[in-house]
Amino acid sequence: MVVQQHRRRGVAFAVVTMAGVVATTAGCSGSGGAVADERPGSDPAAVRRAADALLASGSSKASTSMEMAAGGTRVTIRGEGAYDFGKRMGRLRVVLPKEPVGASHRPITELLSPGALYMKNRGAGVPPDKWVRVDSATLEDGNLVTGGATDPLTAAELLRAARNVTFVGEQDLAGIRVWHYKGVTHIGRASKAAASYARGALGAAAKGFGEDAVPFDAYLDEAGRLRKVRHRFSYVNQGRTVAVASTTLLYAFGERVAVTLPPPDDIFAGEIKS
């Protein structure tokens, strides 16, 4: 994996290059297929309130998966960590797939914060003790896919613009009863409906993605908390359509999360080599 700096329409943005797949970033109403009961998780409108439910929950552990496909190439990037919803901060250990020749990559440490993403072991030419800082609002995808994981709270904020929400049914998810919904959200509408901390990033994504509509599957527990969400993004890169499926799992709510951002002296200011 390498980090490159490109420009398109005058905006610098990061690019994830993996095994030939370049991940360049390019009034709410729900219709239920089933009658909702009084439990919060069974109410289709709860999908649009998912971010509020996460903020009220305090914190959780998180697992992420990002599948990218272009042509006949498909790769998956996985992450594990935790997120403090009150502080809008999280920490993930992101594991990249091996190269076709079998070479392994060092795991990337990512710190998620309001407006910025910090990465260690991210890009050739970066000293091992330095971090790379990226302003989410300068990325054409608003960091929905660039970091190899979607910020869990931003993923929930995307659902504020959910439309055509249908209730699929109840099911078991890792021993937890959840309510499964399908629908479509729109990045542009979400950027206007989102809380202030997410508007800049989603606003950038609304301009950068060629396709504004994002199909999703959301799984809520009976407290209305988002337990799993899968968004399907797509954009065109060099004439090829790149499909990205980003999945976030949230569990162990209330776990203590400690995230300390690196000091300015630890931020790499040099050129990131290809």
Short mmCIF file of C-alpha atoms in Angstrom, two decimals, residues 10-262:
data_model
loop_
_atom_site.label_atom_id
_atom_site.label_comp_id
_atom_site.label_asym_id
_atom_site.label_seq_id
_atom_site.Cartn_x
_atom_site.Cartn_y
_atom_site.Cartn_z
CA GLY A 10 -7.45 21.80 -7.46
CA VAL A 11 -7.96 19.71 -4.32
CA ALA A 12 -5.24 17.44 -2.94
CA PHE A 13 -6.44 14.08 -1.77
CA ALA A 14 -5.00 10.75 -0.65
CA VAL A 15 -5.19 7.63 -2.74
CA VAL A 16 -5.13 4.04 -1.56
CA THR A 17 -3.39 1.83 -4.15
CA MET A 18 -3.73 -1.89 -3.58
CA ALA A 19 -3.04 -4.76 -5.96
CA GLY A 20 -3.98 -2.63 -8.94
CA VAL A 21 -7.12 -1.20 -7.37
CA VAL A 22 -6.89 2.56 -6.87
CA ALA A 23 -9.37 3.78 -4.29
CA THR A 24 -9.51 7.37 -5.47
CA THR A 25 -12.45 9.22 -4.24
CA ALA A 26 -13.88 10.21 -6.57
CA GLY A 27 -37.71 15.74 4.53
CA CYS A 28 -36.91 12.17 5.43
CA SER A 29 -39.61 9.58 5.01
CA GLY A 30 -39.42 5.84 5.40
CA SER A 31 -41.67 3.18 3.97
CA GLY A 32 -41.79 0.06 6.10
CA GLY A 33 -42.34 -3.44 4.77
CA ALA A 34 -43.55 -4.50 8.22
CA VAL A 35 -45.52 -2.88 10.97
CA ALA A 36 -43.23 -1.51 13.69
CA ASP A 37 -43.94 -2.29 17.33
CA GLU A 38 -43.01 -0.15 20.33
CA ARG A 39 -39.41 -1.30 20.58
CA PRO A 40 -37.08 1.47 19.36
CA GLY A 41 -35.09 -0.85 17.14
CA SER A 42 -38.14 -1.83 15.09
CA ASP A 43 -39.07 1.73 14.08
CA PRO A 44 -37.84 2.61 10.54
CA ALA A 45 -37.41 6.24 11.62
CA ALA A 46 -34.83 5.00 14.15
CA VAL A 47 -32.42 4.52 11.24
CA ARG A 48 -32.25 8.29 10.82
CA ARG A 49 -31.69 8.67 14.56
CA ALA A 50 -28.83 6.15 14.67
CA ALA A 51 -26.14 8.80 15.19
CA ASP A 52 -28.04 10.25 18.15
CA ALA A 53 -28.35 6.80 19.72
CA LEU A 54 -24.60 6.25 19.36
CA LEU A 55 -23.83 9.61 20.97
CA ALA A 56 -26.03 8.64 23.91
CA SER A 57 -24.27 5.26 24.23
CA GLY A 58 -20.90 6.88 25.00
CA SER A 59 -18.47 4.49 23.35
CA SER A 60 -17.98 1.05 21.86
CA LYS A 61 -15.53 -1.31 20.26
CA ALA A 62 -15.54 -1.44 16.47
CA SER A 63 -14.64 -3.80 13.64
CA THR A 64 -14.45 -2.56 10.08
CA SER A 65 -14.20 -4.13 6.65
CA MET A 66 -13.74 -2.37 3.33
CA GLU A 67 -14.05 -4.36 0.10
CA MET A 68 -12.88 -2.71 -3.11
CA ALA A 69 -13.49 -4.15 -6.57
CA ALA A 70 -12.49 -2.91 -10.02
CA GLY A 71 -12.49 -5.15 -13.08
CA GLY A 72 -11.41 -8.58 -11.91
CA THR A 73 -9.49 -7.36 -8.86
CA ARG A 74 -10.96 -7.44 -5.37
CA VAL A 75 -9.25 -6.62 -2.08
CA THR A 76 -10.42 -6.35 1.52
CA ILE A 77 -9.00 -4.12 4.25
CA ARG A 78 -9.94 -4.91 7.87
CA GLY A 79 -9.75 -2.88 11.04
CA GLU A 80 -10.23 -3.34 14.79
CA GLY A 81 -10.45 -0.73 17.52
CA ALA A 82 -12.75 1.43 19.60
CA TYR A 83 -14.60 4.74 19.35
CA ASP A 84 -15.58 7.45 21.83
CA PHE A 85 -18.80 8.90 20.39
CA GLY A 86 -18.93 11.77 22.86
CA LYS A 87 -15.48 13.02 21.87
CA ARG A 88 -15.94 11.98 18.21
CA MET A 89 -12.59 10.18 18.42
CA GLY A 90 -11.48 6.64 17.73
CA ARG A 91 -8.51 4.37 17.23
CA LEU A 92 -8.24 1.57 14.65
CA ARG A 93 -5.58 -0.97 13.74
CA VAL A 94 -6.02 -1.48 10.01
CA VAL A 95 -4.66 -4.64 8.37
CA LEU A 96 -3.99 -4.69 4.65
CA PRO A 97 -4.09 -7.80 2.43
CA LYS A 98 -0.83 -9.30 1.23
CA GLU A 99 0.65 -8.30 -2.09
CA PRO A 100 0.19 -10.77 -5.00
CA VAL A 101 3.80 -11.91 -4.44
CA GLY A 102 2.96 -12.72 -0.82
CA ALA A 103 4.64 -9.74 0.86
CA SER A 104 2.92 -8.46 3.99
CA HIS A 105 2.26 -4.86 4.99
CA ARG A 106 2.73 -3.42 8.43
CA PRO A 107 -0.63 -2.69 10.11
CA ILE A 108 -1.65 0.95 9.97
CA THR A 109 -2.62 2.74 13.16
CA GLU A 110 -5.39 5.27 12.53
CA LEU A 111 -6.65 7.92 14.90
CA LEU A 112 -10.06 9.33 13.97
CA SER A 113 -10.93 12.82 15.15
CA PRO A 114 -13.34 15.63 14.19
CA GLY A 115 -12.10 16.91 10.86
CA ALA A 116 -8.83 14.98 10.64
CA LEU A 117 -7.39 11.49 10.21
CA TYR A 118 -3.97 10.57 11.66
CA MET A 119 -2.09 7.55 10.32
CA LYS A 120 1.12 5.77 11.33
CA ASN A 121 2.89 3.33 8.96
CA ARG A 122 1.07 5.04 6.12
CA GLY A 123 3.18 5.62 3.02
CA ALA A 124 6.73 5.16 1.81
CA GLY A 125 9.24 7.73 2.97
CA VAL A 126 7.47 8.43 6.28
CA PRO A 127 9.71 7.75 9.32
CA PRO A 128 8.34 4.94 11.52
CA ASP A 129 7.89 7.27 14.50
CA LYS A 130 5.95 9.90 12.53
CA TRP A 131 2.26 10.35 11.79
CA VAL A 132 0.56 11.53 8.60
CA ARG A 133 -2.29 13.98 9.18
CA VAL A 134 -5.05 14.40 6.60
CA ASP A 135 -7.81 17.02 6.79
CA SER A 136 -11.04 15.14 5.99
CA ALA A 137 -12.62 18.18 4.36
CA THR A 138 -9.80 18.28 1.76
CA LEU A 139 -10.40 14.69 0.66
CA GLU A 140 -12.76 14.21 -2.24
CA ASP A 141 -14.39 11.32 -0.43
CA GLY A 142 -14.51 13.12 2.94
CA ASN A 143 -12.53 10.13 4.28
CA LEU A 144 -15.44 7.76 3.71
CA VAL A 145 -13.06 5.32 1.98
CA THR A 146 -9.56 6.84 1.83
CA GLY A 147 -8.39 5.50 5.19
CA GLY A 148 -9.54 1.97 4.42
CA ALA A 149 -12.30 2.32 7.05
CA THR A 150 -15.31 4.59 7.40
CA ASP A 151 -15.43 6.64 10.60
CA PRO A 152 -18.19 4.87 12.63
CA LEU A 153 -19.95 8.06 13.65
CA THR A 154 -19.77 9.49 10.13
CA ALA A 155 -21.25 6.23 8.85
CA ALA A 156 -24.19 6.82 11.20
CA GLU A 157 -24.48 10.48 10.19
CA LEU A 158 -24.91 9.34 6.59
CA LEU A 159 -28.14 7.65 7.65
CA ARG A 160 -29.79 10.96 8.59
CA ALA A 161 -30.75 11.28 4.92
CA ALA A 162 -32.08 7.71 4.62
CA ARG A 163 -34.96 7.30 2.16
CA ASN A 164 -37.19 4.39 1.14
CA VAL A 165 -36.37 2.57 4.36
CA THR A 166 -37.84 -0.92 4.50
CA PHE A 167 -37.90 -3.28 7.47
CA VAL A 168 -36.38 -6.62 6.44
CA GLY A 169 -36.90 -8.47 9.71
CA GLU A 170 -35.49 -9.44 13.08
CA GLN A 171 -32.40 -11.59 13.35
CA ASP A 172 -29.56 -12.62 15.63
CA LEU A 173 -26.23 -10.82 15.29
CA ALA A 174 -23.46 -12.24 17.49
CA GLY A 175 -26.02 -13.15 20.13
CA ILE A 176 -27.83 -9.80 20.01
CA ARG A 177 -31.38 -9.37 18.65
CA VAL A 178 -31.31 -6.75 15.90
CA TRP A 179 -33.73 -5.20 13.42
CA HIS A 180 -32.50 -5.18 9.83
CA TYR A 181 -33.35 -2.33 7.45
CA LYS A 182 -32.50 -1.57 3.85
CA GLY A 183 -32.63 1.80 2.16
CA VAL A 184 -30.79 4.45 0.22
CA THR A 185 -29.15 7.55 1.61
CA HIS A 186 -27.77 10.56 -0.26
CA ILE A 187 -24.42 12.10 0.60
CA GLY A 188 -25.47 15.63 -0.33
CA ARG A 189 -28.63 15.54 1.78
CA ALA A 190 -26.75 13.90 4.65
CA SER A 191 -24.15 16.68 4.62
CA LYS A 192 -26.93 19.21 5.29
CA ALA A 193 -28.73 17.11 7.91
CA ALA A 194 -25.61 15.94 9.76
CA ALA A 195 -24.29 17.36 13.00
CA SER A 196 -21.73 20.14 12.61
CA TYR A 197 -18.69 17.89 13.19
CA ALA A 198 -19.55 15.80 10.09
CA ARG A 199 -20.74 18.45 7.66
CA GLY A 200 -17.33 19.40 6.27
CA ALA A 201 -16.30 15.84 5.44
CA LEU A 202 -19.69 14.87 4.01
CA GLY A 203 -19.85 18.11 2.06
CA ALA A 204 -16.51 17.26 0.44
CA ALA A 205 -17.73 13.75 -0.33
CA ALA A 206 -20.91 15.12 -1.90
CA LYS A 207 -18.76 17.04 -4.39
CA GLY A 208 -16.18 14.31 -4.93
CA PHE A 209 -18.33 11.24 -5.51
CA GLY A 210 -19.88 10.91 -8.93
CA GLU A 211 -22.79 8.91 -7.48
CA ASP A 212 -24.63 10.64 -4.65
CA ALA A 213 -26.99 7.77 -3.81
CA VAL A 214 -25.60 5.19 -1.37
CA PRO A 215 -27.53 1.95 -0.73
CA PHE A 216 -27.21 0.64 2.81
CA ASP A 217 -28.13 -2.14 5.21
CA ALA A 218 -28.48 -1.09 8.85
CA TYR A 219 -28.95 -3.29 11.90
CA LEU A 220 -30.27 -1.69 15.11
CA ASP A 221 -30.68 -3.17 18.56
CA GLU A 222 -33.75 -2.56 20.72
CA ALA A 223 -32.13 0.59 22.14
CA GLY A 224 -31.87 2.01 18.60
CA ARG A 225 -28.08 1.66 18.60
CA LEU A 226 -26.37 0.86 15.32
CA ARG A 227 -24.83 -2.60 15.63
CA LYS A 228 -23.89 -3.05 11.99
CA VAL A 229 -24.05 -0.88 8.89
CA ARG A 230 -22.95 -1.59 5.35
CA HIS A 231 -22.71 1.20 2.77
CA ARG A 232 -22.09 0.59 -0.94
CA PHE A 233 -20.23 3.39 -2.66
CA SER A 234 -19.22 3.59 -6.33
CA TYR A 235 -17.27 6.02 -8.48
CA VAL A 236 -15.37 6.11 -11.75
CA ASN A 237 -11.57 6.10 -11.77
CA GLN A 238 -9.67 6.30 -15.05
CA GLY A 239 -12.69 5.03 -16.94
CA ARG A 240 -13.31 2.09 -14.59
CA THR A 241 -16.13 1.80 -12.08
CA VAL A 242 -14.79 1.08 -8.61
CA ALA A 243 -17.24 -0.50 -6.17
CA VAL A 244 -16.58 -0.11 -2.45
CA ALA A 245 -18.54 -1.87 0.29
CA SER A 246 -17.77 -0.48 3.74
CA THR A 247 -19.03 -2.44 6.77
CA THR A 248 -18.83 -1.35 10.41
CA LEU A 249 -19.66 -3.54 13.41
CA LEU A 250 -20.17 -1.95 16.86
CA TYR A 251 -20.23 -3.87 20.13
CA ALA A 252 -19.17 -3.74 23.80
CA PHE A 253 -20.89 -0.40 24.35
CA GLY A 254 -19.62 1.61 27.29
CA GLU A 255 -16.03 0.35 27.01
CA ARG A 256 -13.47 2.95 28.02
CA VAL A 257 -11.70 4.43 25.00
CA ALA A 258 -8.45 6.38 25.30
CA VAL A 259 -7.33 8.34 22.24
CA THR A 260 -4.46 10.83 22.41
CA LEU A 261 -3.65 12.77 19.25
CA PRO A 262 0.04 13.08 18.36
#
